[in-house]
Coordinates of C-alpha atoms and ligand atoms in Angstrom, one line a residue:
M1 CA 0.0 0.0 0.4
S2 CA 1.0 3.4 -1.0
P3 CA 2.6 5.7 2.1
R4 CA 0.6 7.9 4.1
A5 CA 2.9 10.7 5.0
R6 CA 2.6 12.3 8.2
I7 CA 3.0 16.1 8.6
L8 CA 5.3 16.5 11.8
K9 CA 5.5 20.3 13.3
A10 CA 9.2 20.8 13.4
D11 CA 10.9 20.8 16.4
A12 CA 14.4 18.8 17.7
Q13 CA 12.6 15.7 17.7
S14 CA 10.7 15.5 14.6
I15 CA 14.2 17.4 12.8
E16 CA 16.0 14.3 14.2
T17 CA 13.5 11.8 12.7
A18 CA 13.8 13.7 9.5
A19 CA 17.4 13.2 9.4
E20 CA 17.8 9.8 10.7
L21 CA 15.2 8.9 7.6
I22 CA 17.7 10.7 5.5
R23 CA 20.2 9.5 6.8
R24 CA 18.8 6.3 5.8
G25 CA 18.5 7.1 1.8
G26 CA 14.7 8.4 2.5
I27 CA 13.6 11.5 1.3
V28 CA 11.5 14.6 3.5
G29 CA 9.3 17.3 2.6
M30 CA 11.2 20.5 4.4
P31 CA 10.1 24.0 5.0
T32 CA 12.5 26.7 3.4
E33 CA 11.7 30.2 3.4
T34 CA 10.8 30.3 -0.4
V35 CA 9.0 26.7 -1.2
Y36 CA 8.8 23.9 0.5
G37 CA 11.1 21.2 -0.8
L38 CA 11.3 17.2 -0.7
A39 CA 15.2 16.7 0.7
G40 CA 17.0 13.8 0.2
S41 CA 21.0 13.6 0.4
A42 CA 22.6 15.4 -2.4
L43 CA 25.8 12.8 -2.6
D44 CA 23.4 9.2 -2.5
P45 CA 22.2 8.3 -5.8
E46 CA 19.0 6.1 -4.5
A47 CA 17.4 9.0 -2.9
L48 CA 18.0 11.5 -5.6
A49 CA 16.3 8.6 -7.9
K50 CA 13.5 8.7 -5.7
I51 CA 13.7 12.5 -5.5
F52 CA 12.8 12.7 -9.4
E53 CA 10.5 9.9 -9.2
A54 CA 7.8 11.0 -6.3
K55 CA 7.9 14.3 -8.5
E56 CA 7.8 12.5 -12.1
R57 CA 10.4 14.8 -13.0
P58 CA 12.3 14.5 -15.9
T59 CA 16.0 13.3 -15.1
F60 CA 17.1 16.2 -17.6
D61 CA 16.4 18.9 -15.3
P62 CA 18.6 19.0 -12.3
L63 CA 18.2 19.5 -8.9
I64 CA 19.3 22.3 -6.4
V65 CA 21.6 21.4 -3.3
H66 CA 21.0 23.2 -0.2
V67 CA 24.0 23.4 2.2
E68 CA 24.3 24.6 5.9
P69 CA 25.2 28.0 6.8
S70 CA 29.1 27.1 8.2
A71 CA 29.5 27.3 4.4
K72 CA 30.5 31.2 4.1
D73 CA 33.0 31.3 1.1
L74 CA 34.2 29.2 -2.0
V75 CA 36.6 27.6 -0.1
S76 CA 33.6 26.0 2.0
L77 CA 31.8 25.0 -0.9
E78 CA 35.1 23.0 -2.4
R79 CA 36.2 21.6 1.4
L80 CA 32.4 20.2 1.2
G81 CA 33.0 18.5 -1.9
L82 CA 31.0 20.2 -4.4
V83 CA 32.5 22.8 -5.8
N84 CA 35.5 22.7 -7.9
A85 CA 36.6 26.7 -7.0
A86 CA 40.3 26.0 -9.2
A87 CA 38.4 26.3 -12.5
L88 CA 37.4 29.7 -11.9
S89 CA 39.6 32.8 -12.1
S90 CA 40.4 34.5 -9.0
S91 CA 38.4 37.5 -10.2
V92 CA 35.6 35.6 -10.8
Q93 CA 35.8 33.9 -7.4
A94 CA 35.7 36.8 -5.4
Q95 CA 32.4 37.7 -7.3
I96 CA 30.8 34.7 -6.3
N97 CA 32.2 35.2 -2.3
A98 CA 30.8 39.1 -2.9
L99 CA 27.4 37.3 -3.7
I100 CA 27.5 34.9 -0.8
A101 CA 28.6 37.2 1.9
A102 CA 25.7 39.8 0.4
F103 CA 22.9 37.0 0.1
W104 CA 22.9 33.7 2.2
P105 CA 21.6 32.2 3.7
G106 CA 18.5 33.6 1.7
P107 CA 17.0 32.8 -1.6
L108 CA 19.9 33.4 -4.6
T109 CA 21.1 30.0 -5.9
L110 CA 24.5 29.8 -7.6
V111 CA 25.5 27.6 -10.7
L112 CA 29.2 27.0 -10.4
P113 CA 31.6 24.5 -11.7
K114 CA 31.2 21.1 -9.9
Q115 CA 33.4 18.8 -8.3
A116 CA 33.4 14.9 -10.0
S117 CA 32.1 13.7 -6.5
V118 CA 28.2 15.2 -6.9
P119 CA 26.7 12.4 -8.7
D120 CA 25.2 12.9 -12.1
L121 CA 21.8 12.6 -11.6
C122 CA 22.1 15.1 -9.2
T123 CA 23.3 18.0 -12.2
S124 CA 21.5 15.8 -14.7
G125 CA 24.7 15.3 -15.9
L126 CA 25.6 19.0 -16.4
L127 CA 29.6 19.5 -15.2
S128 CA 27.7 22.2 -13.1
V129 CA 26.0 21.7 -9.9
A130 CA 23.3 24.4 -8.2
L131 CA 23.9 25.5 -4.7
R132 CA 21.9 27.9 -1.8
M133 CA 21.7 28.1 1.4
P134 CA 18.3 28.5 3.2
R135 CA 17.4 31.4 5.7
H136 CA 14.8 29.3 7.3
P137 CA 15.6 27.7 10.4
V138 CA 14.5 24.6 10.1
A139 CA 15.9 23.6 6.6
Q140 CA 19.3 24.7 8.7
E141 CA 19.0 22.1 12.0
L142 CA 17.8 19.6 8.9
I143 CA 21.1 19.4 6.8
R144 CA 23.0 20.1 10.1
A145 CA 21.4 17.2 11.9
T146 CA 21.9 15.0 8.6
G147 CA 25.4 16.2 7.9
T148 CA 25.0 16.2 4.4
P149 CA 23.9 19.0 1.6
L150 CA 20.4 18.3 1.0
A151 CA 19.1 18.3 -2.8
A152 CA 15.7 19.8 -2.7
P153 CA 13.5 20.6 -5.3
S154 CA 10.0 22.6 -4.9
A155 CA 7.8 19.3 -3.1
N156 CA 5.3 19.7 -6.0
R157 CA 4.8 17.0 -8.6
F158 CA 6.4 18.1 -12.2
G159 CA 4.8 21.0 -13.6
R160 CA 2.6 22.0 -10.8
I161 CA 2.0 24.9 -8.4
S162 CA 4.8 24.9 -6.0
P163 CA 3.6 24.1 -2.2
T164 CA 4.4 27.2 0.4
T165 CA 2.3 25.2 3.3
A166 CA 3.5 21.7 4.6
L167 CA -0.4 21.2 3.8
A168 CA 0.0 21.6 0.2
V169 CA 3.0 18.7 0.4
M170 CA 0.9 16.6 1.4
E171 CA -1.9 17.4 -1.7
E172 CA 1.3 17.5 -4.1
L173 CA 3.3 14.3 -2.5
G174 CA 1.3 12.4 0.1
D175 CA 0.8 9.2 -1.1
R176 CA 4.4 9.1 -2.2
I177 CA 6.5 10.5 1.2
E178 CA 6.7 9.1 4.5
L179 CA 7.4 12.2 6.2
I180 CA 6.8 16.1 6.0
L181 CA 8.1 19.0 8.0
D182 CA 6.2 21.5 9.4
G183 CA 8.0 25.1 9.5
G184 CA 4.8 27.1 8.9
P185 CA 3.7 29.0 5.7
C186 CA 6.8 30.4 3.9
E187 CA 8.0 33.8 3.8
V188 CA 9.2 34.3 0.5
G189 CA 6.8 32.1 -1.5
V190 CA 8.4 32.0 -5.1
E191 CA 11.6 30.0 -5.8
S192 CA 15.4 31.3 -5.5
T193 CA 16.8 33.5 -8.1
V194 CA 18.9 31.1 -9.9
V195 CA 22.7 32.8 -11.3
E196 CA 24.6 31.0 -13.4
V197 CA 28.8 32.3 -13.2
P198 CA 30.0 30.2 -15.6
T199 CA 33.9 29.8 -15.7
N200 CA 34.4 32.2 -18.3
G201 CA 31.6 34.9 -19.7
P202 CA 29.6 37.4 -17.5
A203 CA 27.0 35.9 -15.1
R204 CA 23.6 34.9 -16.3
L205 CA 19.9 35.4 -14.6
L206 CA 18.6 31.7 -15.2
R207 CA 15.5 32.5 -13.1
P208 CA 14.1 35.5 -11.4
G209 CA 13.1 34.3 -8.1
G210 CA 13.2 35.8 -4.4
I211 CA 16.2 38.0 -4.9
P212 CA 15.8 41.1 -7.2
R213 CA 17.9 40.6 -10.0
S214 CA 19.1 44.6 -9.5
E215 CA 20.2 43.7 -5.8
I216 CA 22.1 41.1 -7.4
E217 CA 23.8 43.8 -9.9
T218 CA 24.4 46.0 -7.1
I219 CA 26.9 43.6 -5.6
L220 CA 28.3 42.9 -9.3
G221 CA 28.7 46.5 -10.7
V222 CA 27.5 45.0 -13.9
S223 CA 24.2 44.4 -15.6
L224 CA 23.3 40.4 -15.5
E225 CA 22.7 39.0 -18.6
V226 CA 19.2 37.7 -18.8
S227 CA 18.8 34.7 -20.8
I228 CA 15.2 34.1 -20.0
T229 CA 13.3 33.9 -23.6
P230 CA 9.9 32.7 -23.7
G231 CA 9.6 29.0 -25.8
R232 CA 13.4 28.5 -25.2
V233 CA 14.5 26.1 -22.2
E234 CA 17.3 27.8 -20.1
A235 CA 17.7 26.4 -17.2
P236 CA 16.5 22.7 -18.0
G237 CA 14.0 23.1 -16.1
M238 CA 12.3 26.6 -16.9
L239 CA 10.2 24.7 -19.2
E240 CA 7.4 27.4 -20.1
S241 CA 4.4 25.3 -18.8
H242 CA 5.2 25.2 -15.1
Y243 CA 3.7 26.2 -11.7
A244 CA -0.1 25.1 -13.5
P245 CA -3.1 24.7 -11.7
Q246 CA -5.4 21.9 -12.5
K247 CA -8.1 24.5 -14.1
P248 CA -7.0 26.6 -16.9
L249 CA -5.7 29.6 -16.5
Y250 CA -5.9 32.6 -18.2
L251 CA -3.6 36.1 -17.9
L252 CA -6.0 39.5 -18.2
P253 CA -4.5 41.7 -20.4
K254 CA -5.1 44.7 -18.4
P255 CA -6.0 45.3 -14.8
A256 CA -9.5 43.8 -14.1
R257 CA -11.5 47.1 -13.5
E258 CA -10.0 48.6 -16.6
L259 CA -11.9 45.5 -19.3
Q260 CA -14.1 46.1 -21.2
A261 CA -15.1 42.7 -23.1
H262 CA -15.0 39.3 -22.3
P263 CA -11.7 38.4 -21.6
L264 CA -12.0 35.3 -23.8
G265 CA -14.2 36.8 -26.5
E266 CA -17.9 36.6 -26.8
A267 CA -18.2 32.8 -27.2
W268 CA -17.5 31.5 -24.1
R269 CA -19.8 30.3 -21.8
L270 CA -18.7 29.8 -18.0
R271 CA -20.8 28.7 -15.2
S272 CA -18.5 30.6 -12.8
A273 CA -15.0 31.9 -12.9
G274 CA -12.7 32.7 -10.5
I275 CA -10.6 35.9 -10.2
I276 CA -7.4 36.7 -8.7
L277 CA -6.8 40.5 -8.3
L278 CA -2.8 41.7 -7.8
S279 CA -4.5 44.6 -4.8
A280 CA -7.8 45.0 -3.9
N281 CA -9.0 45.7 -0.5
A282 CA -12.7 44.5 0.5
E283 CA -14.6 47.4 -1.6
E284 CA -12.6 46.8 -4.7
R285 CA -13.0 43.4 -4.5
A286 CA -16.9 44.0 -4.4
T287 CA -16.6 46.3 -7.3
A288 CA -14.8 43.8 -9.1
E289 CA -16.8 41.1 -8.7
K290 CA -19.1 43.1 -10.1
H291 CA -18.2 44.3 -13.0
L292 CA -16.5 40.3 -13.9
S293 CA -19.9 38.7 -13.5
G294 CA -21.4 41.2 -15.8
L295 CA -18.4 40.9 -18.4
L296 CA -18.6 37.0 -18.1
S297 CA -22.2 36.6 -17.7
C298 CA -21.9 34.2 -15.1
P299 CA -20.8 34.6 -10.9
V300 CA -17.4 35.1 -10.4
E301 CA -15.4 34.9 -7.0
V302 CA -12.5 37.0 -6.2
L303 CA -9.6 37.1 -4.3
A304 CA -6.7 39.3 -4.3
L305 CA -3.2 38.9 -3.5
S306 CA -2.2 42.2 -1.7
E307 CA -4.5 44.9 -0.1
S308 CA -1.3 47.4 -0.3
G309 CA 0.4 46.2 -3.5
D310 CA 3.5 45.0 -1.9
L311 CA 5.0 42.8 -3.7
H312 CA 6.4 41.1 -0.9
E313 CA 2.9 40.5 0.2
I314 CA 1.8 39.6 -4.0
A315 CA 5.0 37.0 -4.0
R316 CA 4.4 35.4 -0.3
N317 CA 0.6 35.2 -1.5
L318 CA 0.6 34.0 -5.1
F319 CA 1.2 30.0 -5.0
S320 CA -1.4 29.2 -2.2
T321 CA -3.9 31.7 -3.6
L322 CA -3.7 29.9 -7.1
R323 CA -3.9 26.7 -4.9
K324 CA -7.1 27.8 -3.4
M325 CA -8.6 29.1 -6.4
D326 CA -7.4 25.8 -8.0
S327 CA -10.1 24.0 -5.3
R328 CA -13.2 26.3 -5.8
P329 CA -16.1 25.2 -7.5
V330 CA -14.8 27.5 -11.0
D331 CA -14.2 26.4 -14.2
A332 CA -11.6 29.1 -15.0
I333 CA -9.5 31.1 -13.6
F334 CA -8.2 34.5 -14.4
V335 CA -5.4 36.6 -12.9
E336 CA -4.8 39.8 -13.4
T337 CA -0.9 40.7 -14.7
C338 CA 1.4 42.9 -15.5
P339 CA 2.7 43.3 -11.6
P340 CA 5.6 46.4 -11.0
N341 CA 8.5 46.0 -13.5
H342 CA 11.1 46.6 -10.8
G343 CA 11.8 44.2 -7.5
L344 CA 10.0 40.9 -6.9
G345 CA 7.5 41.8 -9.8
H346 CA 9.5 39.7 -12.3
A347 CA 9.5 36.7 -10.4
I348 CA 6.3 37.0 -10.2
A349 CA 5.4 37.8 -13.7
D350 CA 7.4 34.7 -14.8
R351 CA 5.5 32.5 -12.4
L352 CA 2.4 33.7 -13.7
R353 CA 3.4 33.4 -17.5
R354 CA 4.2 29.7 -16.9
A355 CA 1.1 29.2 -15.0
S356 CA -1.0 30.2 -17.8
A357 CA 1.1 28.7 -20.5
K358 CA -0.1 26.2 -23.3
R359 CA 0.4 22.7 -21.3
P360 CA 1.7 19.8 -23.4
L361 CA 0.3 16.3 -23.5
R362 CA 1.6 14.1 -21.0
Ligands
TXA1 O1 13.9 28.8 -3.5 C1 14.1 27.5 -4.4 O2 14.9 27.3 -5.4 C2 13.5 26.0 -4.2 C3 13.5 25.5 -2.3 C4 13.3 24.1 -2.5 O3 14.8 25.8 -2.7 N1 13.9 24.8 -4.6 C5 13.8 24.9 -6.2 O4 14.0 23.8 -7.0 O5 12.7 25.7 -6.6 P1 13.7 23.3 -8.3 O6 14.3 22.2 -9.0 O7 11.8 23.6 -8.4 O8 13.8 24.0 -9.4 C6 15.8 24.2 -9.6 C7 15.9 25.1 -10.8 C8 15.2 24.6 -11.8 O9 14.9 25.5 -13.0 C9 16.7 23.6 -12.6 O10 16.4 23.8 -13.9 C10 17.6 24.9 -12.2 O11 17.4 25.2 -11.1 N2 19.2 24.2 -11.9 C11 19.7 23.3 -11.1 N3 20.9 22.9 -11.4 C12 21.1 23.6 -12.4 C13 22.5 23.7 -13.1 N4 23.5 22.9 -12.9 N5 22.4 24.2 -14.3 C14 21.5 25.3 -15.1 N6 20.0 25.4 -14.0 C15 20.2 24.5 -12.8
MG2 MG1 10.1 23.8 -8.8

């Protein structure tokens, strides 16, 4: 019979239980400040295989390795058997150390040349490894207690909405894993920013995320190359359709209050629709409900990601609100797009674009 996961409130005892499971080659749902991860030993190919299997993740999509807070620079990452620092020039090494000093622990993932001891399955055969030091105390404790770096992709089935609570991990993977540590709702709500620092050539932004691009550029003193072209796979995991709810999701071409016509055209008849606004108070939600139920000629349910328009709040509530709306009796979900084009706005826009992308037949 398939296991039914237990959710344990994270404390010294449950963290030790999880560490023991991982030391025996198992995998565990782990809170981080960005989203929940599905963690197993990064150095154990069998544990890595379990992660790919539980997520139904294609093995061409490499995993992020999470390191403990004592790894404060490249030298420590080299000592952990993860990074081959000798492949990097001294000026690039200095840049990486500056990024680590500025953003770790926190939502920045660095893609660096790997050592041979990192299993190929972890990096999908690439010569680089993605590393980050999470800020969440439970993740830090678990890595320390396990005594090994932890590979952890987001704890969702492949292509689906990333989980930001222990219950959401249960919904995604509860029939496939034994244990989920509950560390409360995630504080950031979108995944880490992924930056590749190649042996030669400029640093590249592979995925916008919890650390705004401009803050990274301030530390580097140069602009990041941005290699995120819609329709092209850059970070191997950056497939167009991702973060997808089960209901069809459409982005509104303009703010909901400015819409003058049915967003899908007259021919569409929905029995009910869910509307997600970026920012609205109770009164604005009520106005939007009236306006959109008129345009769509059906009842609508309106949720807002924030009352104030604060980008941190929008990011924090994004995945949980998508998940909530997905569980409502609505035929389709419409989301306001165009978050401000700065700070976390890039990551929010990226996730929404992928959540609404056409899905491949699976
Ligand atoms: O915030 C996060 O990063 C979360 C939490 C759990 O830490 N993790 C996460 O992992 O988002 P995942 O597997 O969902 O996304 C990892 C991304 C993928 O797009 C993958 O392709 C990219 O990082 N990546 C990993 N290793 C890479 C490498 N060697 N080169 C390029 N991209 C890589
Ligand atoms: Mg993911």
